XYZ file of C-alpha atoms in Angstrom:
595
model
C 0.000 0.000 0.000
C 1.146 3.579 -1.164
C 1.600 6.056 1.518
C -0.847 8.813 0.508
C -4.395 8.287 1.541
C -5.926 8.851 -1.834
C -5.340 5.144 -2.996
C -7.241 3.776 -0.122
C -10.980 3.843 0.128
C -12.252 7.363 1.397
C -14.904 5.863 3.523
C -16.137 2.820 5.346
C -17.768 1.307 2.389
C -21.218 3.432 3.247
C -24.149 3.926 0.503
C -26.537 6.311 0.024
C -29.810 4.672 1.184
C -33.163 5.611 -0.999
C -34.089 8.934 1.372
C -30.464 10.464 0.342
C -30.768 9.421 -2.966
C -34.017 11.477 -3.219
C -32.958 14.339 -1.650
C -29.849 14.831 -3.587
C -32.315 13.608 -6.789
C -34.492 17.135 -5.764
C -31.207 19.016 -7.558
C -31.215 17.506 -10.370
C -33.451 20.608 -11.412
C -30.324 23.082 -11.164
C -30.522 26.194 -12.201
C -31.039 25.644 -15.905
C -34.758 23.701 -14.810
C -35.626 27.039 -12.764
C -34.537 29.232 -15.624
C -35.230 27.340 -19.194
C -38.175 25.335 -18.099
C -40.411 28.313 -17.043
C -38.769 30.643 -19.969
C -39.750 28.075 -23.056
C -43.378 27.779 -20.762
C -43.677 31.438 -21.467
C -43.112 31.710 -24.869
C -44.257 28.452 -26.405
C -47.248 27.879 -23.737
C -48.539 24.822 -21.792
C -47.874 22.937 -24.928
C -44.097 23.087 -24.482
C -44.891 20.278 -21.447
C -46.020 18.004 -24.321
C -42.486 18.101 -25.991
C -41.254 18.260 -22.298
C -42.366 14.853 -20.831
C -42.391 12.994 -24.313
C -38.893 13.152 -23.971
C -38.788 12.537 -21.022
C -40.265 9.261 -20.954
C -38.701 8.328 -24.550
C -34.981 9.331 -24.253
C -34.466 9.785 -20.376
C -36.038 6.882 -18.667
C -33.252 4.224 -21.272
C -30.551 6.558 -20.125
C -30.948 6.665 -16.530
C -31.723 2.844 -16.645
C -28.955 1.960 -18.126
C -26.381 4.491 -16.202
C -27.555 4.044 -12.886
C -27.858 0.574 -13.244
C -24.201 -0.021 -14.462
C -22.863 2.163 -11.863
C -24.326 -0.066 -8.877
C -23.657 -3.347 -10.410
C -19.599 -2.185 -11.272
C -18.992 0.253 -8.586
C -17.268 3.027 -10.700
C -17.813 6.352 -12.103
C -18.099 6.783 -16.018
C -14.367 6.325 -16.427
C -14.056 3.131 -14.310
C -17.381 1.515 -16.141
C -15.947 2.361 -20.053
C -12.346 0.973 -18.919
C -13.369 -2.009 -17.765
C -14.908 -2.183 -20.383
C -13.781 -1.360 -24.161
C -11.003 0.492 -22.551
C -10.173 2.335 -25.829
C -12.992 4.397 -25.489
C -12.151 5.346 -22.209
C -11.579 8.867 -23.450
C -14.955 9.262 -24.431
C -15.703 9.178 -20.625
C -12.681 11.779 -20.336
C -14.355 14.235 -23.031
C -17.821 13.735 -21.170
C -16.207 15.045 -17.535
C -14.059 17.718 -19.181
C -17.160 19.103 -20.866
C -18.769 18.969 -17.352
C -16.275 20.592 -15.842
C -16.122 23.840 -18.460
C -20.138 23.702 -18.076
C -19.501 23.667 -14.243
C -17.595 27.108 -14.475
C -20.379 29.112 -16.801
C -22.798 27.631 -14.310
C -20.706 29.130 -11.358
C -20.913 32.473 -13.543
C -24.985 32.077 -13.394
C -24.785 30.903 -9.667
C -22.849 34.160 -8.667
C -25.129 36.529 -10.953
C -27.889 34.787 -8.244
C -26.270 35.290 -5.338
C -26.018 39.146 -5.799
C -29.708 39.501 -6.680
C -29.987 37.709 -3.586
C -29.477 40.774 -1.694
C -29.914 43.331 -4.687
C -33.348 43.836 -3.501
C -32.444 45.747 0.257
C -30.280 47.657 -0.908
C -30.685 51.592 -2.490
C -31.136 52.379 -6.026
C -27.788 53.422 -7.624
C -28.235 54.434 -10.750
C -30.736 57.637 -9.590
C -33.937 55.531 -11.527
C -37.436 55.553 -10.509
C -38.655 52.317 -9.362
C -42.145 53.269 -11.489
C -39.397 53.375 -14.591
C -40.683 49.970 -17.198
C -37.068 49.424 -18.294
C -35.360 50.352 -14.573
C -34.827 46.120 -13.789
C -33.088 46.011 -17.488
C -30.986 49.044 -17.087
C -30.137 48.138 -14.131
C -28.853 44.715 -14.549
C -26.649 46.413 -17.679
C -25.221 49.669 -16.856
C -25.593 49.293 -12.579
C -24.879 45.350 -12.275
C -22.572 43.796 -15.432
C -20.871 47.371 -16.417
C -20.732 45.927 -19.982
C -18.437 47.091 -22.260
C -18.556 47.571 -25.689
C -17.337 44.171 -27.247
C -15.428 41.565 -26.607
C -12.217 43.132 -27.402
C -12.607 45.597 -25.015
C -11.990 43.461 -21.651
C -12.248 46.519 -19.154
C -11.196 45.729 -15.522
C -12.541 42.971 -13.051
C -16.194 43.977 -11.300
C -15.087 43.390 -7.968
C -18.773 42.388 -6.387
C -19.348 39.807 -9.496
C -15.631 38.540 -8.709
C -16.780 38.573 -5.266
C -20.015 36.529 -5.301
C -17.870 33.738 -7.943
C -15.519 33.684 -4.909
C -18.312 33.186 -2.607
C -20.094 30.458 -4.922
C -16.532 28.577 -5.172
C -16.233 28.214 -1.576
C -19.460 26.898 -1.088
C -18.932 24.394 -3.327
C -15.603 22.995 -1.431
C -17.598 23.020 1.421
C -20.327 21.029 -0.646
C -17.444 18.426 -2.228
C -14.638 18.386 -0.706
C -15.838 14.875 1.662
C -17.506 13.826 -1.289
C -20.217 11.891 -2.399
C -20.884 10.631 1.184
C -20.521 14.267 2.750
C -22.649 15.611 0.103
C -25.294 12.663 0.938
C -25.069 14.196 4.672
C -25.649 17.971 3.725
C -28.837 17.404 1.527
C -30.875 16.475 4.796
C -30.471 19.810 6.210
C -30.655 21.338 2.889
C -33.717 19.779 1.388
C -36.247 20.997 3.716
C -35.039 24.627 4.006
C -35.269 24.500 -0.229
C -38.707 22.833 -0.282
C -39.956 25.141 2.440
C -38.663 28.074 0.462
C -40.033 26.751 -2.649
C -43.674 26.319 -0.675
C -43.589 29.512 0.399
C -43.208 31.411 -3.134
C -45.680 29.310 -4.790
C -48.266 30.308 -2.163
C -47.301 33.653 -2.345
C -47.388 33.865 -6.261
C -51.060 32.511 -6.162
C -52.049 34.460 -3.938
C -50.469 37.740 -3.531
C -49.218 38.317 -7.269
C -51.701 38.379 -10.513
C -51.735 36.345 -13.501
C -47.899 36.892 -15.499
C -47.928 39.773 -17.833
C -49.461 38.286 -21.424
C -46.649 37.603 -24.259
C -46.557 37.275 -27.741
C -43.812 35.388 -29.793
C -42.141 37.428 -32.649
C -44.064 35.104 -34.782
C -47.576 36.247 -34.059
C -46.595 40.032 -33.989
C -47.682 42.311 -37.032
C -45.726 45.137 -38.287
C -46.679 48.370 -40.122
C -44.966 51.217 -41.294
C -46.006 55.010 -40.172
C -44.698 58.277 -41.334
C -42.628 60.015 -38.902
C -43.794 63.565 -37.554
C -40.322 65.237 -38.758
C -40.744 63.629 -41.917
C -37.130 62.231 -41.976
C -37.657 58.634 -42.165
C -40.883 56.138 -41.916
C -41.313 54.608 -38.156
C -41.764 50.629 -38.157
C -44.503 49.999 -35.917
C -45.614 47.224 -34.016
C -49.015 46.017 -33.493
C -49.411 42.860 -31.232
C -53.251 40.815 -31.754
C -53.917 39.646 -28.542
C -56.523 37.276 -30.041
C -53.330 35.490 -31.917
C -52.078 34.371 -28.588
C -53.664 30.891 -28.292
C -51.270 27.731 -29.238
C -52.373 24.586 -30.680
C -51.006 21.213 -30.750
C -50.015 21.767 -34.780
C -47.053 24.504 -33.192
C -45.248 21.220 -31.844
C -44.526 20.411 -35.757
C -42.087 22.466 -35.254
C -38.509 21.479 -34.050
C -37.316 24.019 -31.815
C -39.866 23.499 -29.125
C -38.359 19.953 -28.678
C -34.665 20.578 -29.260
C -35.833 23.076 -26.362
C -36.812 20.616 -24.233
C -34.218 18.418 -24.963
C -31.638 21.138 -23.761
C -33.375 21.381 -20.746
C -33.109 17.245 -20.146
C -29.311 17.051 -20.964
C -28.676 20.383 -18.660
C -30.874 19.472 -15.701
C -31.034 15.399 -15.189
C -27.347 14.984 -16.604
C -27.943 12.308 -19.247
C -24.914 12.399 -20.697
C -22.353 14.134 -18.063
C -20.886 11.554 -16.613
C -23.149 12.085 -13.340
C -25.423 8.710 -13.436
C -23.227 5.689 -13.243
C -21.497 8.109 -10.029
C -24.425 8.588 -8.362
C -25.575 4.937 -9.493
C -22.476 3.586 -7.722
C -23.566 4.680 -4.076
C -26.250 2.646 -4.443
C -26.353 -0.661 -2.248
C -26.431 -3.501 -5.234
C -30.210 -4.472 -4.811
C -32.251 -4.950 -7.556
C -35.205 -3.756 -6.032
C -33.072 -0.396 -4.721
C -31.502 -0.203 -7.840
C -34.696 -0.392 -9.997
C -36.675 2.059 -7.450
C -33.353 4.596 -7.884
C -34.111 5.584 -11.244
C -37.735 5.751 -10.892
C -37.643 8.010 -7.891
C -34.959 10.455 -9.859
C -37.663 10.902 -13.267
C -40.270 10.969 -10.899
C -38.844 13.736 -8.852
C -37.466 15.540 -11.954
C -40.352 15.364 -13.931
C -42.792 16.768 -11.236
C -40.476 19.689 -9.204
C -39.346 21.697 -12.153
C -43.042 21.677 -12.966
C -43.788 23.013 -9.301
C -41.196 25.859 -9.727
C -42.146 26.624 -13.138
C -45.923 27.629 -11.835
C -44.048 29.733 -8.966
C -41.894 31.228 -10.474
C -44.020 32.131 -13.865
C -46.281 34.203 -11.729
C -43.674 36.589 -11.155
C -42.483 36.955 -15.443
C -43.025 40.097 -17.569
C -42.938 40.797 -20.933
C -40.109 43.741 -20.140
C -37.715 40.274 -19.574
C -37.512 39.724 -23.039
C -36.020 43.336 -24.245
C -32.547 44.252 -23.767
C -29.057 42.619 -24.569
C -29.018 39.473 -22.240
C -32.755 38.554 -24.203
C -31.443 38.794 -27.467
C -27.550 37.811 -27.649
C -26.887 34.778 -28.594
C -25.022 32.207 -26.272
C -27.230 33.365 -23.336
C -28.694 30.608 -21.483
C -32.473 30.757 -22.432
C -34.432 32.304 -19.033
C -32.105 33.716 -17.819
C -33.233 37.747 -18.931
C -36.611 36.525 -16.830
C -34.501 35.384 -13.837
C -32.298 38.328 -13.532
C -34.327 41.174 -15.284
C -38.094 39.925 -15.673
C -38.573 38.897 -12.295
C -36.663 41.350 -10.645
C -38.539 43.977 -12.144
C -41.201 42.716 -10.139
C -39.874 41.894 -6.723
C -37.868 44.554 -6.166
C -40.470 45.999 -3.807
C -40.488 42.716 -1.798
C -37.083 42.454 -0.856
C -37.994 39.363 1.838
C -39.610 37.314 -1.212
C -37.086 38.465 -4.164
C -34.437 37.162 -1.741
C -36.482 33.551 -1.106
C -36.779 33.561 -4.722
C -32.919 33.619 -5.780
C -32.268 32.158 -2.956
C -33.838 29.105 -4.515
C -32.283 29.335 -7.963
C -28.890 29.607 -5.653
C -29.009 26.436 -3.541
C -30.757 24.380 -6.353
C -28.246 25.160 -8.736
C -24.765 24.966 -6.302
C -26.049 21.288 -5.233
C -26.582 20.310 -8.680
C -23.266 21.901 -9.584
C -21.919 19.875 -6.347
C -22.859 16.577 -8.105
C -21.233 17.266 -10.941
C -17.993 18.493 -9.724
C -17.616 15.316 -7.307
C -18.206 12.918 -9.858
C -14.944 15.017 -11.839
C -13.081 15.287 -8.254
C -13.270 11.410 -7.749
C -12.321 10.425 -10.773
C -8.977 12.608 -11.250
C -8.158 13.027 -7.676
C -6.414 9.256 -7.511
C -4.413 9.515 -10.729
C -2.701 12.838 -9.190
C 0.747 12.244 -9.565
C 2.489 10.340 -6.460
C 4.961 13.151 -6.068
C 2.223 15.823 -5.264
C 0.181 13.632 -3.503
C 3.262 13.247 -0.820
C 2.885 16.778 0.008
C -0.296 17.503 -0.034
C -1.743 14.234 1.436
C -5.313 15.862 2.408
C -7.981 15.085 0.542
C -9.122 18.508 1.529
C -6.297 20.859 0.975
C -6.200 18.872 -2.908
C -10.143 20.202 -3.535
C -9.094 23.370 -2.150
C -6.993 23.931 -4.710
C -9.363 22.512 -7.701
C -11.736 25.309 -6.672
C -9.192 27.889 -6.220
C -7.830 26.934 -9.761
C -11.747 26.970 -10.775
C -12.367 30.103 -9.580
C -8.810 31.891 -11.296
C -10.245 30.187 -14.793
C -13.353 31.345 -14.290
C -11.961 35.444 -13.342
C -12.406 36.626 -16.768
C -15.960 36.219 -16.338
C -16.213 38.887 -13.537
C -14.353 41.045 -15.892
C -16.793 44.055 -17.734
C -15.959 42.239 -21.084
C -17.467 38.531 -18.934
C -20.652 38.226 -20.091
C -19.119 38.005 -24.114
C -17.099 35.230 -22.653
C -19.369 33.345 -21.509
C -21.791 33.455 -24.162
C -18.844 32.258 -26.207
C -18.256 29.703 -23.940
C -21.603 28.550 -23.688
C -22.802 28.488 -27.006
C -19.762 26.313 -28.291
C -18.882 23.729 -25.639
C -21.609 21.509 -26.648
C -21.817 21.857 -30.391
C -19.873 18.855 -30.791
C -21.230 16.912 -27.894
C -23.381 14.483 -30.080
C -19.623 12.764 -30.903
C -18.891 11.840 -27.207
C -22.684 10.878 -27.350
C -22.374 8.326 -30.298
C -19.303 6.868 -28.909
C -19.623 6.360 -25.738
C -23.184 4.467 -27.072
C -21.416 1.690 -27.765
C -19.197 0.968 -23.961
C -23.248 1.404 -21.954
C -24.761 -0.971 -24.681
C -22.277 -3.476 -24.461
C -22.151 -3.746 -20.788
C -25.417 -3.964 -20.296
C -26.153 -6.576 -23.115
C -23.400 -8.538 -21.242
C -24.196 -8.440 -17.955
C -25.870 -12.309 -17.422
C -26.694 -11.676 -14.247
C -29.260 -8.960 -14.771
C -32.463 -10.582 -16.920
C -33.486 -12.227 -19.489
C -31.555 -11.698 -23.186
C -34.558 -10.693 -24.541
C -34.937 -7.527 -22.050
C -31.670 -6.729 -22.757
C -31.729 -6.587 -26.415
C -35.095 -4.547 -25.787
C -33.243 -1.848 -23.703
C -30.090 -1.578 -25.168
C -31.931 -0.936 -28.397
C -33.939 1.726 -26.653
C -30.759 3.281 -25.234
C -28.776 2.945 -28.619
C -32.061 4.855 -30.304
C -32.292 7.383 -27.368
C -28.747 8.309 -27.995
C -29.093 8.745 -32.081
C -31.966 10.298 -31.740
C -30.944 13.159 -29.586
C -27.420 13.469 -31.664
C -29.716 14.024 -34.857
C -31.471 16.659 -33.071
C -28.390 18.356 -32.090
C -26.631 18.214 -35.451
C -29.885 19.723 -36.912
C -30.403 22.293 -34.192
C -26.740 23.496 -34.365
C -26.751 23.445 -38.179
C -30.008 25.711 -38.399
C -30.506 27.655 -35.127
C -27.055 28.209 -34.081
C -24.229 27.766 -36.275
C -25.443 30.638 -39.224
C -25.600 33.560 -36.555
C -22.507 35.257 -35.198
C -22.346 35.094 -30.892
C -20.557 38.085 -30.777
C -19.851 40.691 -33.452
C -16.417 42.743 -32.464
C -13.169 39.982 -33.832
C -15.754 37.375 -34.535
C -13.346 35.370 -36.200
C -10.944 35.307 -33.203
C -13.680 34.537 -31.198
C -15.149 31.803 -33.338
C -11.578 30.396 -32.940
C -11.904 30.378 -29.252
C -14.873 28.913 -29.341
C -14.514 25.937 -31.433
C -11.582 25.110 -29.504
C -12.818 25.052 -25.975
C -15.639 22.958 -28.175
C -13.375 20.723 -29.919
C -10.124 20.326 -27.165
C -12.007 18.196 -24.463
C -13.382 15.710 -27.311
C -9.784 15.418 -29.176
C -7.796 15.399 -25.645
C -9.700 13.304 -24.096
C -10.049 10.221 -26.974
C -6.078 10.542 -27.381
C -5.494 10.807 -23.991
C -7.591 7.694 -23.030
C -6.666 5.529 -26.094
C -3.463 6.198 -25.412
C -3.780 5.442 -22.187
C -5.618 2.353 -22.321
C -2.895 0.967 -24.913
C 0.067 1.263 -22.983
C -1.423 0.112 -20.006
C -1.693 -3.290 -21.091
C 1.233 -5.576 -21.557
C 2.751 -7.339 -24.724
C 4.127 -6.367 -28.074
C 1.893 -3.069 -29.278
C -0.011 -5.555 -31.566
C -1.009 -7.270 -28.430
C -1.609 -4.273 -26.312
C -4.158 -2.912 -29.181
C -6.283 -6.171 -29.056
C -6.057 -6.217 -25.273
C -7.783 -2.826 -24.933
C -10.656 -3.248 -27.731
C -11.442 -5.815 -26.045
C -14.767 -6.095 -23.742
C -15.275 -7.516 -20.373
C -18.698 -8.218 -18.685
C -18.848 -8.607 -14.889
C -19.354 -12.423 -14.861
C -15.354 -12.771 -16.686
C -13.721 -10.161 -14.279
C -10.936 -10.769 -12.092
C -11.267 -11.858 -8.965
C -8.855 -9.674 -7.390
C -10.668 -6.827 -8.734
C -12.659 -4.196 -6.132
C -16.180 -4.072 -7.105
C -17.341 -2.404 -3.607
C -16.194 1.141 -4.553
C -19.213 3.254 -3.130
C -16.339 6.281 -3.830
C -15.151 5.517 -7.093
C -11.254 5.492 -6.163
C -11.207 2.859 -9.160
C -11.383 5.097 -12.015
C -9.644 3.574 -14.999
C -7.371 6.002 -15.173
C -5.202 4.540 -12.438
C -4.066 0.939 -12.472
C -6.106 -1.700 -9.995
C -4.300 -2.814 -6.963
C -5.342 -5.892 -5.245
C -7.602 -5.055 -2.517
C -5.889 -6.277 1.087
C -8.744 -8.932 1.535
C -9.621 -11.285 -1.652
C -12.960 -10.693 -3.068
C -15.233 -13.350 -4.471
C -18.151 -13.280 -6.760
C -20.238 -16.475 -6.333
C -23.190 -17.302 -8.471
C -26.248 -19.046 -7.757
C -29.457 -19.543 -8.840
C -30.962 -17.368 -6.940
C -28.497 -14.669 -6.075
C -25.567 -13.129 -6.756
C -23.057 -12.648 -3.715
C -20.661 -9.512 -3.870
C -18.192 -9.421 -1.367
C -16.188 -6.354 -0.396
C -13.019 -5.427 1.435
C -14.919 -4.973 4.185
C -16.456 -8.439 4.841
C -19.821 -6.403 3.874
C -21.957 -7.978 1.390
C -24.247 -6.453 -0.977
C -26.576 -8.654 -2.609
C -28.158 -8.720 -6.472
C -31.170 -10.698 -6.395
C -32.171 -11.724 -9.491
């Protein structure tokens, strides 16, 4: 055994039992399900929840099936599952976590921009503008709050209470990771309640105290007419809005954007293809009646709370949220102009209930960023090199400094030229996400079609055919949506081309690194002539065929596939039966998968 603490097992070999698996399962709304869900609600109507649970129930319930369900039976995060294996496509489970990671730092952008409006609210009016003003939330949140500049190319210096509140969100999110998934498991009991009881309290407010949501009218159904101008200089476009236009029918869901909307919303909220399932899967005891109630409790909770906060938090929209530069520009995440301007333009009188209100945003959206960036901590953290890990030692002090590293990346942000940045980043780091999508198809299907001791072969065919459609499906829609909606129109306009640059390479760079890295990898971790070492890491394993000496009770994902196995200090066994299959760990616990 290694002297540094981060090859051992960071805990006792606990699991999360079903309560803590629901309570963390209450984030996986984040802040993109209090923002996007209630934003396309707004514009497209009650029929967006059509597109919004078909999808649902046809592309996530395969994909949380399948990843939860490998991560309990193998014990391992993303990385660990994919080595194991095809362990050539190992870097497809790299590119997943390294796109996570650069989505983690725009979301601790968001996070921050909630946590000032968190106290924006008690404090006086800067700017000398009348709260009776119609545009005072908008120019507000410009000229008082981001200080924009001009373009891109003009950076500007640092806003000191934006850099601030990122500082802030980065140290509550070591607090929130740095004992991982089993400290995080601990924190959402005294979370949960104070979020739900938050939550409560809004919606019963916004029923009760606030009106119906100010009416709005797509661009589509607006009319437009031309009127001389008094001065006689040049004609005046007008616009003239019929109300009696406003009514949607089920024919507007022929159209694609609704559910490429709602697909964005699934891949941003639940996770299906971050890396997050198969982690949060593998602290799981290895029941199959725990195992098959997991997955059901984390659709059933996702598909009903965003829902709740949607109908709170709509009460409190106005048309004014969708003027302005954060409404229009391109690379802005959608609802956020009703988050920030919208809804602020109506609470600002209520400071106790505009505070509940991004207070909510704020603690869903740091434990769903939490999730994430434990799942990336425990699978990098053992692979440190040995040489750092002999000073450093603590577990701690090492996610210390991946949030202090965070946070310095993430600096520019705060700057007056931040918000171009991160509509760069945010429109390009998953343009070429349906390639890690396709590939790492085929590592899920294959284990699960192997796995003999889950059910019949029929039900396996069945589901891996569902998850192999569920995964082309979705990368069609992306190609399409990128190709029509997002591709043809500039993000920002000052040095687009260097920006462009930028952008496809933060959107290309984790997809390239990380297949090199991990074929690489994978190849010269086997032994033999090259010819040899090739074969041996195409080749595919299924849990029946593995190694003895291999740990399969690794509740904290130490095992990554990124660092070689070491024999565990007691020898494990996997015995078959007819009736059960035995899993014993270092421990002398046993988890049992009855079949």
């Amino acid at each position: 055994m290694t002297d540094t603490i981060l090859t051992e097992p960071a805990s006792t070999g606990a699991r999360w039992s079903l309560l803590q698996f629901s309570l963390v399962c209450c984030y996986t709304v984040g802040i993109h399900g209090t923002t996007s869900l209630p934003h396309f609600s707004f514009i497209y109507t009650e029929m967006f929840l059509i597109a919004y649970y078909v999808l649902l129930i046809l592309i996530c319930i395969p994909v949380c099936y399948v990843q939860i369900k490998l991560g309990a039976i193998y014990r391992r995060g993303i990385v660990g599952i994919f080595s194991h294996l095809i362990p050539i496509l190992k870097g497809s489970a790299v590119a997943i976590l390294l796109m996570t990671y650069i989505r983690s730092l725009v979301n601790g952008l968001e996070l921050s921009y909630s946590l000032y409006y968190m106290f924006a609210a008690f404090k006086n009016d800067s700017l000398g503008l009348r709260n009776t003003d119609p545009n005072y939330a908008s120019i507000h949140f410009h000229q008082g709050f981001l200080q924009r500049s001009q373009h891109i190319g003009q950076g500007g210096h640092v806003v000191w209470y934006i850099a601030l509140c990122l500082l802030a969100t980065w140290m509550v999110t070591y607090l929130m990771t740095f004992k991982g998934f089993q400290g995080l498991g601990k924190i959402v009991y005294g979370l949960t309640p104070v979020c739900l009881v938050l939550a409560f309290v809004v919606f019963m407010y916004a029923f009760i105290a606030v009106g119906p949501p100010d009416e709005y009218t797509p661009p589509e159904f607006r009319e437009y007419r031309v009127v001389p101008s008094k001065n006689n200089k040049s004609d005046v476009i007008e616009e003239v809005v019929p109300r009696e236009t406003r009514t949607r029918t089920l024919s507007d869901l022929a159209q694609p954007k609704p559910w490429v909307s709602a697909l964005l919303i699934h891949m941003g909220s639940v996770g299906l293809w971050a890396g997050i399932l198969p982690s949060m899967g593998a602290q799981l005891y290895n029941s199959k009646k725990v195992i098959n109630a997991s997955w059901i409790i984390l659709l059933a909770i996702y598909g009903t709370l965003p829902v709740l906060l949607m109908l709170a938090f709509g009460q409190f929209f106005q048309a004014d949220s969708n003027s302005g530069f954060i409404a229009v520009a391109n690379g802005v995440k959608p609802g956020l102009s009703h988050l920030l301007v919208g809804m602020y333009g109506k609470l600002r009188h209520l400071p106790f209930v505009a505070f509940s209100v991004y207070l909510i945003s704020f603690l869903f959206g740091i434990v769903h960023q939490a999730v994430h960036l434990v799942t990336i901590w425990e699978t990098l953290l053992p692979v440190i090199p040995l040489q750092v890990m002999r000073i450093v030692r603590r577990r701690e002090c090492l996610v210390a400094i991946a949030c202090t590293v965070s946070f310095i990346v993430s600096l520019p942000f705060a700057s007056q030229a931040g918000i171009f940045i991160y509509m760069v980043v945010n429109s390009y780091v998953d343009r070429l996400i349906f390639v890690v999508i396709i590939i790492s198809m085929v590592p899920f299907i294959t284990g699960y079609i192997k796995q003999e001791c889950l059910y019949l072969p029929i039900e396996r065919a069945c589901m891996s055919l569902w998850y192999g459609l569920s995964s082309l499906v979705p990368s069609a829609m992306l190609i399409y949506y990128c190709a029509v909606y997002v591709y043809p129109f500039p993000v920002v306009g000052y040095d687009q081309r260097e920006a462009e640059m930028v952008g496809w390479f933060i959107a290309a760079s984790p997809i390239i690194l990380g297949l090199i890295f991990g074929a690489v990898h994978a190849v010269f971790n086997e032994k033999g002539t090259l010819r040899q070492r090739c074969l041996q890491a195409i080749k595919t394993d299924s849990l029946r065929t593995t190694d003895s000496t291999n740990d399969y009770d690794i509740s904290e994902t130490t095992n990554t596939g990124l660092h070689p196995s070491k024999p565990a200090s007691h020898t494990n066994t996997l015995e078959k039966t007819e009736t059960e299959v035995v899993m014993k760990a270092p421990d002398n616990n046993t988890d049992v998968a009855k079949i």
